[in-house]
Coordinates of C-alpha atoms in Angstrom, one line a residue:
Chain V
M19 CA 0.2 -0.2 -0.3
N20 CA 1.3 3.4 -0.7
K21 CA 2.2 6.0 1.6
K22 CA -0.5 8.9 2.7
P23 CA 0.4 11.4 1.4
L24 CA 0.8 15.1 2.8
I25 CA -1.1 17.5 2.2
L26 CA -1.4 21.0 3.3
V27 CA -4.3 23.2 3.6
T28 CA -5.2 26.6 4.1
N29 CA -7.2 29.3 3.1
D30 CA -8.2 32.8 3.7
D31 CA -11.4 33.0 5.2
S32 CA -9.4 32.4 8.9
I33 CA -8.9 28.8 9.7
V34 CA -12.3 29.0 11.4
A35 CA -14.1 29.4 8.7
P36 CA -16.5 26.4 7.4
G37 CA -15.4 26.3 4.3
I38 CA -11.5 25.5 5.6
R39 CA -13.1 22.8 7.6
A40 CA -15.2 20.9 5.0
L41 CA -12.1 21.1 2.6
I42 CA -10.4 19.4 6.1
A43 CA -13.3 16.5 6.2
V44 CA -12.4 16.1 2.7
M45 CA -8.9 15.9 3.0
K46 CA -8.7 13.5 5.7
E47 CA -10.0 10.8 3.5
I48 CA -7.3 11.2 1.4
G49 CA -3.8 12.1 3.4
D50 CA -2.3 13.0 6.3
V51 CA -3.5 17.0 7.0
V52 CA -1.8 19.7 8.3
V53 CA -3.4 23.2 8.3
V54 CA -1.9 26.5 8.3
A55 CA -4.1 29.2 8.0
P56 CA -4.8 32.8 8.7
D57 CA -5.8 33.8 11.9
S58 CA -8.4 36.3 10.5
P59 CA -10.0 37.5 7.1
Q60 CA -7.9 37.5 4.8
S61 CA -10.4 38.0 1.5
A62 CA -9.1 39.8 -1.2
M63 CA -5.5 40.4 -0.5
G64 CA -4.1 39.1 -4.0
H65 CA -0.3 37.6 -3.6
A66 CA 0.3 40.5 0.1
I67 CA 3.2 39.1 1.8
T68 CA 3.8 40.2 5.4
I69 CA 7.7 42.0 4.9
N70 CA 7.7 45.1 7.0
N71 CA 6.1 43.3 10.4
T72 CA 6.2 40.9 12.4
L73 CA 4.2 37.1 11.9
H74 CA 3.1 35.1 14.7
I75 CA 2.3 31.6 14.3
E76 CA -0.1 30.0 17.2
K77 CA -0.9 25.5 17.8
V78 CA -4.5 25.7 18.3
K79 CA -7.0 22.3 18.3
I80 CA -10.2 22.7 16.7
D81 CA -10.9 19.3 14.7
A82 CA -10.1 16.5 17.6
D83 CA -8.4 14.6 14.5
L84 CA -5.6 16.2 13.6
D85 CA -1.7 17.1 15.4
M86 CA -1.1 19.7 13.6
E87 CA -2.8 22.8 13.1
Y88 CA -1.4 26.2 12.9
S89 CA -3.4 29.9 13.0
C90 CA -0.7 32.6 11.4
S91 CA -1.4 36.1 12.2
G92 CA -0.3 36.9 7.9
T93 CA -1.6 37.0 4.9
P94 CA -2.9 33.5 2.8
V95 CA 0.7 33.7 1.0
D96 CA 2.7 34.0 4.6
C97 CA 0.9 30.4 5.4
V98 CA 2.3 28.9 2.5
K99 CA 5.9 30.1 3.6
I100 CA 5.7 29.7 7.1
A101 CA 3.9 26.3 6.5
V102 CA 6.8 25.6 3.9
H103 CA 10.2 27.2 5.8
E104 CA 9.7 26.2 9.3
I105 CA 6.3 23.8 10.0
L106 CA 6.9 21.0 8.2
K107 CA 9.6 19.0 8.1
R108 CA 8.9 17.9 4.4
K109 CA 7.3 19.2 1.5
P110 CA 4.2 18.3 1.0
D111 CA 2.6 16.1 -1.7
L112 CA -0.3 19.1 -2.3
C113 CA -1.6 22.1 -1.1
V114 CA -5.6 22.7 -1.0
S115 CA -6.7 26.1 -0.8
G116 CA -10.3 26.6 0.4
I117 CA -13.2 26.3 0.4
N118 CA -14.2 30.0 -0.6
H119 CA -16.5 31.6 0.3
G120 CA -17.4 32.9 -2.9
S121 CA -16.6 32.7 -6.6
N122 CA -13.0 33.2 -6.9
S123 CA -13.6 32.5 -11.4
S124 CA -12.2 34.9 -13.9
I125 CA -10.3 38.1 -12.6
N126 CA -11.7 37.2 -9.4
I127 CA -8.4 34.9 -9.3
I128 CA -5.9 38.0 -9.3
Y129 CA -7.2 39.6 -6.0
S130 CA -8.3 36.5 -4.5
G131 CA -5.9 35.2 -1.1
T132 CA -7.4 31.1 -1.7
M133 CA -5.9 31.6 -4.8
S134 CA -2.5 33.2 -4.1
A135 CA -1.9 30.6 -1.3
A136 CA -1.9 28.5 -4.0
V137 CA 0.2 29.6 -7.1
E138 CA 2.7 30.3 -3.8
A139 CA 2.7 26.9 -3.5
G140 CA 2.8 25.9 -7.1
I141 CA 5.8 28.8 -6.9
E142 CA 7.3 26.4 -4.7
G143 CA 7.2 23.4 -6.7
I144 CA 4.0 21.8 -5.0
P145 CA 0.9 20.6 -6.9
A146 CA -1.9 22.8 -5.9
I147 CA -5.5 23.8 -6.4
G148 CA -7.4 26.6 -5.2
F149 CA -11.0 25.9 -4.4
S150 CA -14.2 28.1 -4.5
L151 CA -17.7 28.0 -3.6
L152 CA -20.0 30.5 -5.3
D153 CA -22.0 31.7 -2.1
F154 CA -20.8 33.9 -0.3
S155 CA -22.8 33.4 3.0
W156 CA -21.2 32.0 6.0
N157 CA -23.3 29.1 6.2
A158 CA -22.6 28.4 2.4
D159 CA -23.7 24.6 1.8
F160 CA -20.2 22.6 1.3
E161 CA -22.2 19.2 1.3
P162 CA -23.3 18.9 -2.2
V163 CA -19.2 20.2 -3.5
K164 CA -17.6 17.7 -1.2
A165 CA -18.0 14.7 -4.0
F166 CA -16.3 16.7 -6.7
V167 CA -12.8 18.6 -4.5
K168 CA -12.3 14.6 -3.7
K169 CA -12.5 13.8 -6.9
I170 CA -10.2 16.4 -8.4
T171 CA -7.9 16.1 -5.8
L172 CA -7.9 12.2 -6.0
E173 CA -6.8 13.0 -9.8
V174 CA -4.3 15.5 -9.4
L175 CA -2.8 12.8 -6.9
E176 CA -2.7 10.7 -9.4
K177 CA -1.4 12.1 -12.5
G178 CA 0.0 14.8 -11.7
L179 CA 0.2 18.6 -12.4
P180 CA 1.6 19.6 -15.5
D181 CA 4.8 21.7 -14.2
S182 CA 4.0 25.3 -13.1
V183 CA 0.6 24.1 -13.5
I184 CA -1.8 25.1 -10.8
L185 CA -5.3 24.6 -10.7
N186 CA -8.4 27.4 -10.2
V187 CA -11.6 25.3 -9.7
N188 CA -14.8 26.4 -9.1
L189 CA -18.1 25.1 -7.9
P190 CA -21.6 26.5 -9.2
K191 CA -24.4 27.0 -5.6
L192 CA -26.4 24.2 -6.9
P193 CA -28.4 20.6 -5.6
V194 CA -25.9 18.4 -6.2
D195 CA -28.4 17.0 -8.8
E196 CA -28.2 19.6 -10.8
I197 CA -24.5 19.8 -11.2
K198 CA -23.3 18.8 -14.4
G199 CA -20.0 18.3 -14.5
I200 CA -16.7 19.1 -14.7
K201 CA -15.4 21.2 -17.1
V202 CA -12.1 22.3 -18.0
C203 CA -11.5 26.5 -19.2
R204 CA -9.9 28.9 -19.6
Q205 CA -10.2 32.5 -17.5
A206 CA -12.8 34.5 -19.4
K207 CA -11.9 38.2 -19.8
A208 CA -14.1 40.2 -17.2
M209 CA -13.7 43.1 -14.6
W210 CA -15.3 45.1 -11.6
E211 CA -16.8 48.1 -12.9
E212 CA -15.8 50.2 -9.8
R213 CA -18.2 52.2 -7.7
F214 CA -17.2 54.2 -4.5
D215 CA -19.6 55.0 -2.1
K216 CA -18.7 58.0 -0.5
R217 CA -19.9 58.7 3.2
T218 CA -19.1 61.3 6.0
N219 CA -18.0 60.4 9.0
P220 CA -19.3 62.1 12.4
Q221 CA -16.3 64.4 12.4
G222 CA -17.6 65.6 9.3
K223 CA -14.9 63.6 7.3
D224 CA -15.5 61.6 3.6
Y225 CA -14.5 58.4 3.3
Y226 CA -15.0 55.8 0.3
W227 CA -15.8 52.3 0.6
L228 CA -15.1 50.5 -2.3
T229 CA -18.2 48.6 -4.2
G230 CA -18.6 47.5 -7.9
E231 CA -20.2 45.9 -10.6
F232 CA -18.8 42.3 -12.1
I233 CA -19.0 42.6 -15.7
N234 CA -17.9 39.4 -18.1
Q235 CA -16.4 40.9 -21.5
D236 CA -16.6 37.2 -22.5
K237 CA -18.9 35.4 -24.7
G238 CA -16.4 32.3 -25.8
E239 CA -18.3 29.1 -24.5
D240 CA -15.4 27.3 -22.8
T241 CA -14.9 29.8 -20.3
D242 CA -15.0 29.4 -16.6
E243 CA -17.7 31.8 -16.2
W244 CA -19.5 30.2 -19.4
A245 CA -18.9 27.2 -17.3
L246 CA -20.1 28.1 -14.3
A247 CA -23.1 29.9 -15.4
N248 CA -24.9 26.6 -17.2
G249 CA -24.6 24.6 -13.9
Y250 CA -20.5 23.2 -14.7
I251 CA -17.4 22.9 -12.0
S252 CA -14.9 25.2 -13.9
V253 CA -11.4 23.9 -13.6
V254 CA -8.7 26.4 -15.2
P255 CA -5.2 25.6 -15.6
V256 CA -3.4 28.6 -13.9
Q257 CA 0.7 30.0 -14.0
F258 CA 2.6 32.6 -12.6
D259 CA 4.6 33.2 -15.7
L260 CA 3.0 36.5 -16.6
T261 CA 4.7 37.1 -19.8
A262 CA 2.6 37.8 -22.6
H263 CA 5.0 36.3 -25.2
H264 CA 2.4 36.7 -28.2
A265 CA 3.5 40.2 -28.0
I266 CA 7.1 40.2 -27.9
Q267 CA 7.4 39.6 -31.3
Q268 CA 5.4 42.8 -32.1
L269 CA 7.3 45.3 -28.9
N270 CA 10.5 44.3 -30.6
T271 CA 9.6 46.1 -34.1
W272 CA 9.6 49.3 -31.8
N273 CA 12.4 51.7 -31.8
L274 CA 14.0 51.3 -28.1
N275 CA 17.3 51.5 -29.3
S276 CA 18.0 54.2 -31.3
Chain J
M26 CA -0.5 69.8 -32.5
N27 CA -1.6 67.4 -30.3
K28 CA -3.4 67.9 -27.1
K29 CA -1.5 66.2 -24.2
P30 CA -1.7 63.0 -22.6
L31 CA -3.7 62.6 -19.2
I32 CA -1.1 60.7 -17.9
L33 CA -1.7 59.0 -13.8
V34 CA 1.1 58.3 -11.4
T35 CA 0.5 55.9 -8.6
N36 CA 3.4 53.3 -6.5
D37 CA 3.8 51.5 -3.8
D38 CA 6.3 53.7 -2.0
S39 CA 4.2 56.1 -0.8
I40 CA 4.0 59.0 -2.3
V41 CA 6.6 61.0 -0.8
A42 CA 8.7 58.3 -2.2
P43 CA 12.1 59.8 -4.1
G44 CA 11.5 57.3 -6.7
I45 CA 8.1 58.2 -7.2
R46 CA 9.1 62.4 -7.5
A47 CA 11.1 61.1 -10.5
L48 CA 8.5 59.6 -11.8
I49 CA 6.4 62.4 -11.9
A50 CA 8.9 65.0 -13.2
V51 CA 9.4 62.6 -16.5
M52 CA 5.8 62.8 -16.6
K53 CA 5.6 66.4 -16.6
E54 CA 7.8 67.0 -19.4
I55 CA 5.0 64.5 -21.5
G56 CA 1.5 65.6 -19.9
D57 CA -0.8 66.1 -17.8
V58 CA -0.2 64.8 -14.7
V59 CA -2.7 63.7 -12.4
V60 CA -0.9 61.6 -9.0
V61 CA -2.8 59.3 -6.9
A62 CA -0.7 57.1 -4.6
P63 CA -0.5 56.0 -1.0
D64 CA 0.2 57.7 2.4
S65 CA 2.3 55.1 3.6
P66 CA 4.5 52.5 2.4
Q67 CA 2.5 49.1 0.1
S68 CA 5.3 47.4 -0.8
A69 CA 5.2 43.3 -1.2
M70 CA 0.9 44.1 -1.3
G71 CA 0.7 42.5 -4.4
H72 CA -2.9 42.8 -6.3
A73 CA -4.6 43.4 -2.5
I74 CA -7.5 46.0 -2.6
T75 CA -9.6 46.5 1.0
I76 CA -12.8 46.0 0.8
N77 CA -13.4 44.9 4.2
N78 CA -12.1 48.7 5.6
T79 CA -13.0 52.3 4.6
L80 CA -10.6 54.5 2.1
H81 CA -9.4 58.0 2.4
I82 CA -8.3 60.2 0.4
E83 CA -6.6 63.1 0.9
K84 CA -5.9 66.4 -1.8
V85 CA -1.9 67.0 -1.2
K86 CA 0.3 69.9 -2.6
I87 CA 4.1 68.7 -3.1
D88 CA 4.9 69.9 -6.6
A89 CA 4.2 72.7 -7.0
D90 CA 2.8 72.6 -11.1
L91 CA 0.8 70.0 -10.1
D92 CA -3.1 70.9 -9.7
M93 CA -4.1 67.1 -8.6
E94 CA -2.5 65.0 -5.9
Y95 CA -4.0 62.8 -3.6
S96 CA -2.4 60.3 -0.6
C97 CA -5.0 57.3 -0.6
S98 CA -5.4 55.3 2.4
G99 CA -5.5 52.5 0.0
T100 CA -2.8 50.1 -1.8
P101 CA -1.7 50.5 -4.9
V102 CA -4.7 48.5 -7.0
D103 CA -7.1 51.0 -4.7
C104 CA -5.5 54.5 -6.0
V105 CA -6.0 53.2 -9.2
K106 CA -9.6 52.2 -9.2
I107 CA -10.2 55.8 -6.6
A108 CA -8.1 57.4 -9.5
V109 CA -10.5 56.5 -12.5
H110 CA -13.6 55.8 -10.5
E111 CA -14.0 58.9 -8.4
I112 CA -11.0 61.5 -9.2
L113 CA -10.8 62.1 -12.4
K114 CA -13.2 63.3 -14.6
R115 CA -12.1 61.1 -18.0
K116 CA -10.4 58.1 -18.2
P117 CA -6.6 58.4 -18.4
D118 CA -4.6 58.1 -21.5
L119 CA -1.8 56.3 -19.7
C120 CA -1.2 55.3 -16.4
V121 CA 2.8 54.7 -15.0
S122 CA 3.4 53.1 -11.7
G123 CA 6.9 53.8 -9.7
I124 CA 9.5 54.1 -9.8
N125 CA 10.0 51.7 -7.4
H126 CA 13.0 51.0 -5.4
G127 CA 14.1 47.5 -6.0
S128 CA 13.5 45.5 -8.2
N129 CA 10.2 43.8 -9.6
S130 CA 11.7 41.6 -12.4
S131 CA 10.8 37.7 -12.6
I132 CA 8.5 36.0 -9.9
N133 CA 9.3 39.5 -7.8
I134 CA 6.2 40.8 -10.3
I135 CA 3.5 39.0 -8.4
Y136 CA 4.3 40.3 -4.7
S137 CA 5.1 43.9 -6.4
G138 CA 2.0 46.4 -5.7
T139 CA 3.7 49.0 -8.3
M140 CA 3.6 46.2 -10.9
S141 CA -0.5 45.2 -9.5
A142 CA -1.8 48.9 -9.2
A143 CA 0.0 49.0 -13.4
V144 CA -1.8 45.6 -14.0
E145 CA -4.4 47.3 -12.4
A146 CA -4.7 50.3 -15.1
G147 CA -4.4 47.8 -17.7
I148 CA -7.9 45.8 -16.8
E149 CA -8.8 48.7 -16.5
G150 CA -8.7 49.2 -20.4
I151 CA -5.5 51.8 -19.8
P152 CA -2.5 51.2 -21.1
A153 CA 0.4 50.9 -18.4
I154 CA 3.8 50.3 -17.6
G155 CA 5.6 49.6 -14.2
F156 CA 9.0 51.1 -13.8
S157 CA 11.8 49.7 -11.1
L158 CA 15.4 50.6 -10.3
L159 CA 17.2 47.9 -8.8
D160 CA 18.1 49.8 -5.7
F161 CA 16.3 49.2 -2.7
S162 CA 17.6 52.4 -0.6
W163 CA 15.5 55.6 0.2
N164 CA 18.1 57.8 -1.5
A165 CA 18.7 55.3 -5.0
D166 CA 20.0 58.1 -7.8
F167 CA 16.9 58.4 -10.6
E168 CA 18.6 60.4 -12.7
P169 CA 20.8 57.9 -14.8
V170 CA 17.2 56.3 -15.7
K171 CA 15.3 59.0 -16.3
A172 CA 16.1 59.6 -20.3
F173 CA 15.2 55.8 -20.7
V174 CA 12.1 56.6 -18.6
K175 CA 10.5 59.1 -21.2
K176 CA 11.9 57.3 -24.1
I177 CA 9.9 53.9 -23.6
T178 CA 6.7 55.9 -22.1
L179 CA 7.0 57.9 -25.5
E180 CA 7.1 54.8 -27.8
V181 CA 3.8 53.4 -25.7
L182 CA 2.1 57.0 -26.7
E183 CA 3.1 57.0 -30.5
K184 CA 2.9 52.9 -30.7
G185 CA 0.2 52.1 -28.4
L186 CA 0.0 48.5 -26.6
P187 CA -1.2 45.5 -27.8
D188 CA -4.2 44.6 -26.0
S189 CA -4.2 43.3 -22.5
V190 CA -0.8 43.7 -22.5
I191 CA 1.2 45.8 -19.6
L192 CA 5.1 47.0 -19.0
N193 CA 7.1 45.7 -16.4
V194 CA 10.1 47.9 -17.3
N195 CA 13.1 47.2 -15.0
L196 CA 16.2 49.5 -14.9
P197 CA 20.1 48.4 -14.1
K198 CA 21.6 50.6 -10.9
L199 CA 24.7 51.9 -13.0
P200 CA 25.8 55.0 -14.7
V201 CA 24.3 56.5 -17.9
D202 CA 27.2 55.0 -20.1
E203 CA 27.3 52.0 -18.5
I204 CA 23.6 50.9 -19.6
K205 CA 24.1 48.8 -22.6
G206 CA 20.4 49.7 -24.0
I207 CA 16.7 48.3 -23.9
K208 CA 15.5 44.7 -24.5
V209 CA 12.1 43.2 -24.7
C210 CA 12.0 40.0 -22.5
R211 CA 10.7 37.3 -21.3
Q212 CA 9.9 36.5 -17.1
A213 CA 12.5 34.3 -16.0
K214 CA 11.5 31.4 -13.8
A215 CA 12.8 32.6 -10.2
M216 CA 11.6 31.9 -7.1
W217 CA 12.8 33.4 -3.3
E218 CA 14.2 30.2 -0.8
E219 CA 12.5 31.7 2.0
R220 CA 13.9 31.6 5.9
F221 CA 12.2 32.8 8.8
D222 CA 13.8 34.8 11.9
K223 CA 12.8 34.1 14.6
R224 CA 13.3 35.8 17.8
T225 CA 11.4 35.8 21.3
N226 CA 9.9 39.3 22.6
P227 CA 10.2 40.8 26.0
Q228 CA 7.2 38.9 27.0
G229 CA 8.8 35.7 26.0
K230 CA 6.7 35.1 22.8
D231 CA 8.3 34.0 19.6
Y232 CA 7.4 35.9 16.3
Y233 CA 8.9 35.8 13.1
W234 CA 10.4 38.0 10.2
L235 CA 10.5 36.8 6.6
T236 CA 13.6 36.6 4.9
G237 CA 14.8 34.5 2.2
E238 CA 17.2 34.0 -1.1
F239 CA 16.5 34.8 -4.6
I240 CA 17.1 32.0 -6.6
N241 CA 17.1 32.4 -10.4
Q242 CA 16.2 28.9 -11.9
D243 CA 16.7 30.0 -15.3
K244 CA 19.3 29.6 -17.8
G245 CA 18.0 31.1 -21.0
E246 CA 19.6 34.4 -22.5
D247 CA 16.1 36.0 -23.9
T248 CA 14.9 36.7 -19.8
D249 CA 14.2 39.9 -17.4
E250 CA 17.1 38.7 -15.1
W251 CA 20.2 38.1 -17.9
A252 CA 19.6 41.8 -19.6
L253 CA 20.1 43.0 -16.1
A254 CA 22.8 40.7 -15.0
N255 CA 24.3 41.6 -18.3
G256 CA 24.0 46.0 -18.2
Y257 CA 20.8 46.1 -19.6
I258 CA 17.0 48.0 -19.0
S259 CA 14.2 44.6 -19.0
V260 CA 10.7 45.4 -20.5
V261 CA 8.3 42.8 -20.2
P262 CA 5.5 42.0 -22.0
V263 CA 2.8 41.0 -18.8
Q264 CA -0.9 39.6 -19.6
F265 CA -3.2 39.1 -16.7
D266 CA -4.9 36.5 -18.3
L267 CA -3.8 33.0 -16.1
T268 CA -4.9 30.7 -17.9
A269 CA -1.9 27.8 -19.2
H270 CA -3.4 27.4 -22.0
H271 CA -0.7 24.7 -23.1
A272 CA -2.1 22.3 -20.2
I273 CA -5.7 22.1 -20.9
Q274 CA -5.6 19.5 -23.7
Q275 CA -3.9 17.2 -21.1
L276 CA -6.6 18.1 -18.8
N277 CA -9.1 16.9 -21.1
T278 CA -7.6 13.8 -21.1
W279 CA -8.1 13.5 -17.3
N280 CA -11.1 11.5 -15.8
L281 CA -13.3 14.0 -14.6
N282 CA -16.6 12.7 -15.4
S283 CA -16.4 9.3 -15.5

């Protein structure tokens, strides 16, 4: 029999979020689980790291079955770094992040702490998956998607991911019998049309809340937005080489050195 | 005569950093300049945005020539969003971010507030360039690179950038006569090998400082790391579609729906 895989679990909604507890429950069926997750919500932190402040970690006991759970004062990316380089004795076989409360499809990936943690693991050479459920509420129901999370994870462990590729998995908020299947997709071209909600504080000073509307600019039927709108789970392979390789030739025609 | 372009200037080292003042000086020679930059250092903030806290902006007067300078309590990405959607009357013709005190080449782009601000402008459909000097010190000398910053900016305004492409420009710390020229490059494959500096506070509690060593894993001579090590300015075209398109076919051979 094979040795059980060592699985690092993290997220951005904090270590006590129902989403990470659901992910831990699935991962316990698959491998040896170590949890290192933020001690407070870190949504929309992107790939931020803590370089101008100190970091604290605290061994905690939330799941009676687990020996290694740690809360960390830093960002999701900090959690992965300190897990790999300070807490774990060996490189984990897999890092899973989530299950996020809310979508990380299309352009949301770029703001997402959940996905940045997975990307950081990928940079460190660890196969990694970020999972997100299209339900922002704290009381989101993760039961219908657990079997799919397990299936995708087992497939990654069996097949291995291509070099420097991370998976961004988004799960529709649907009863299990209405989920049509799993689709491999590309990231839809989309953006947030911002609106700033301007208010005045009791001292008479203006302040703003960032708000906005999500705009899908992409009509393609091979995108994550299409898949999710049509009842599928979307799986986008993600890379951290941001080079626009197709643009290099064009820029080489410029007069940069004349 | 053409109308002068409207140029939004931001950074991550804060509105008073010498790097942004150098960038403003160059941009004043080219167009009408509006500055919206963080009121405190925001290095390594990645693509973080402020959704669980309020945002403040303050009209300031640092450069006697400028009518529109604002400091913002948020991240570099917040600065771009609030500039475009709240402060500016029309979409700027260009957004420049920097000049960063320190490199944003290769994998550093992913942690960089400077580059995330430029990428955010790109997402909003604004041509954007991030500039970084390979000198972390506050007293870095930006004089030798000003002419190159101007040349690249003028070329972008004249030629236009390919759709959804942003430029990541890194400038070596060299006297002007030792800079060999400008090279269009791809992002080198590189990473940080972390080391956590563990200390104990006066109350006896452990804490950590994130530190580490930069590892260039890439031997290619077409990379930004190679260019910078050999006396060139590196220009990497950057995209925010993170899809690993080459991996889609392979993932479609998996048994995800059996």
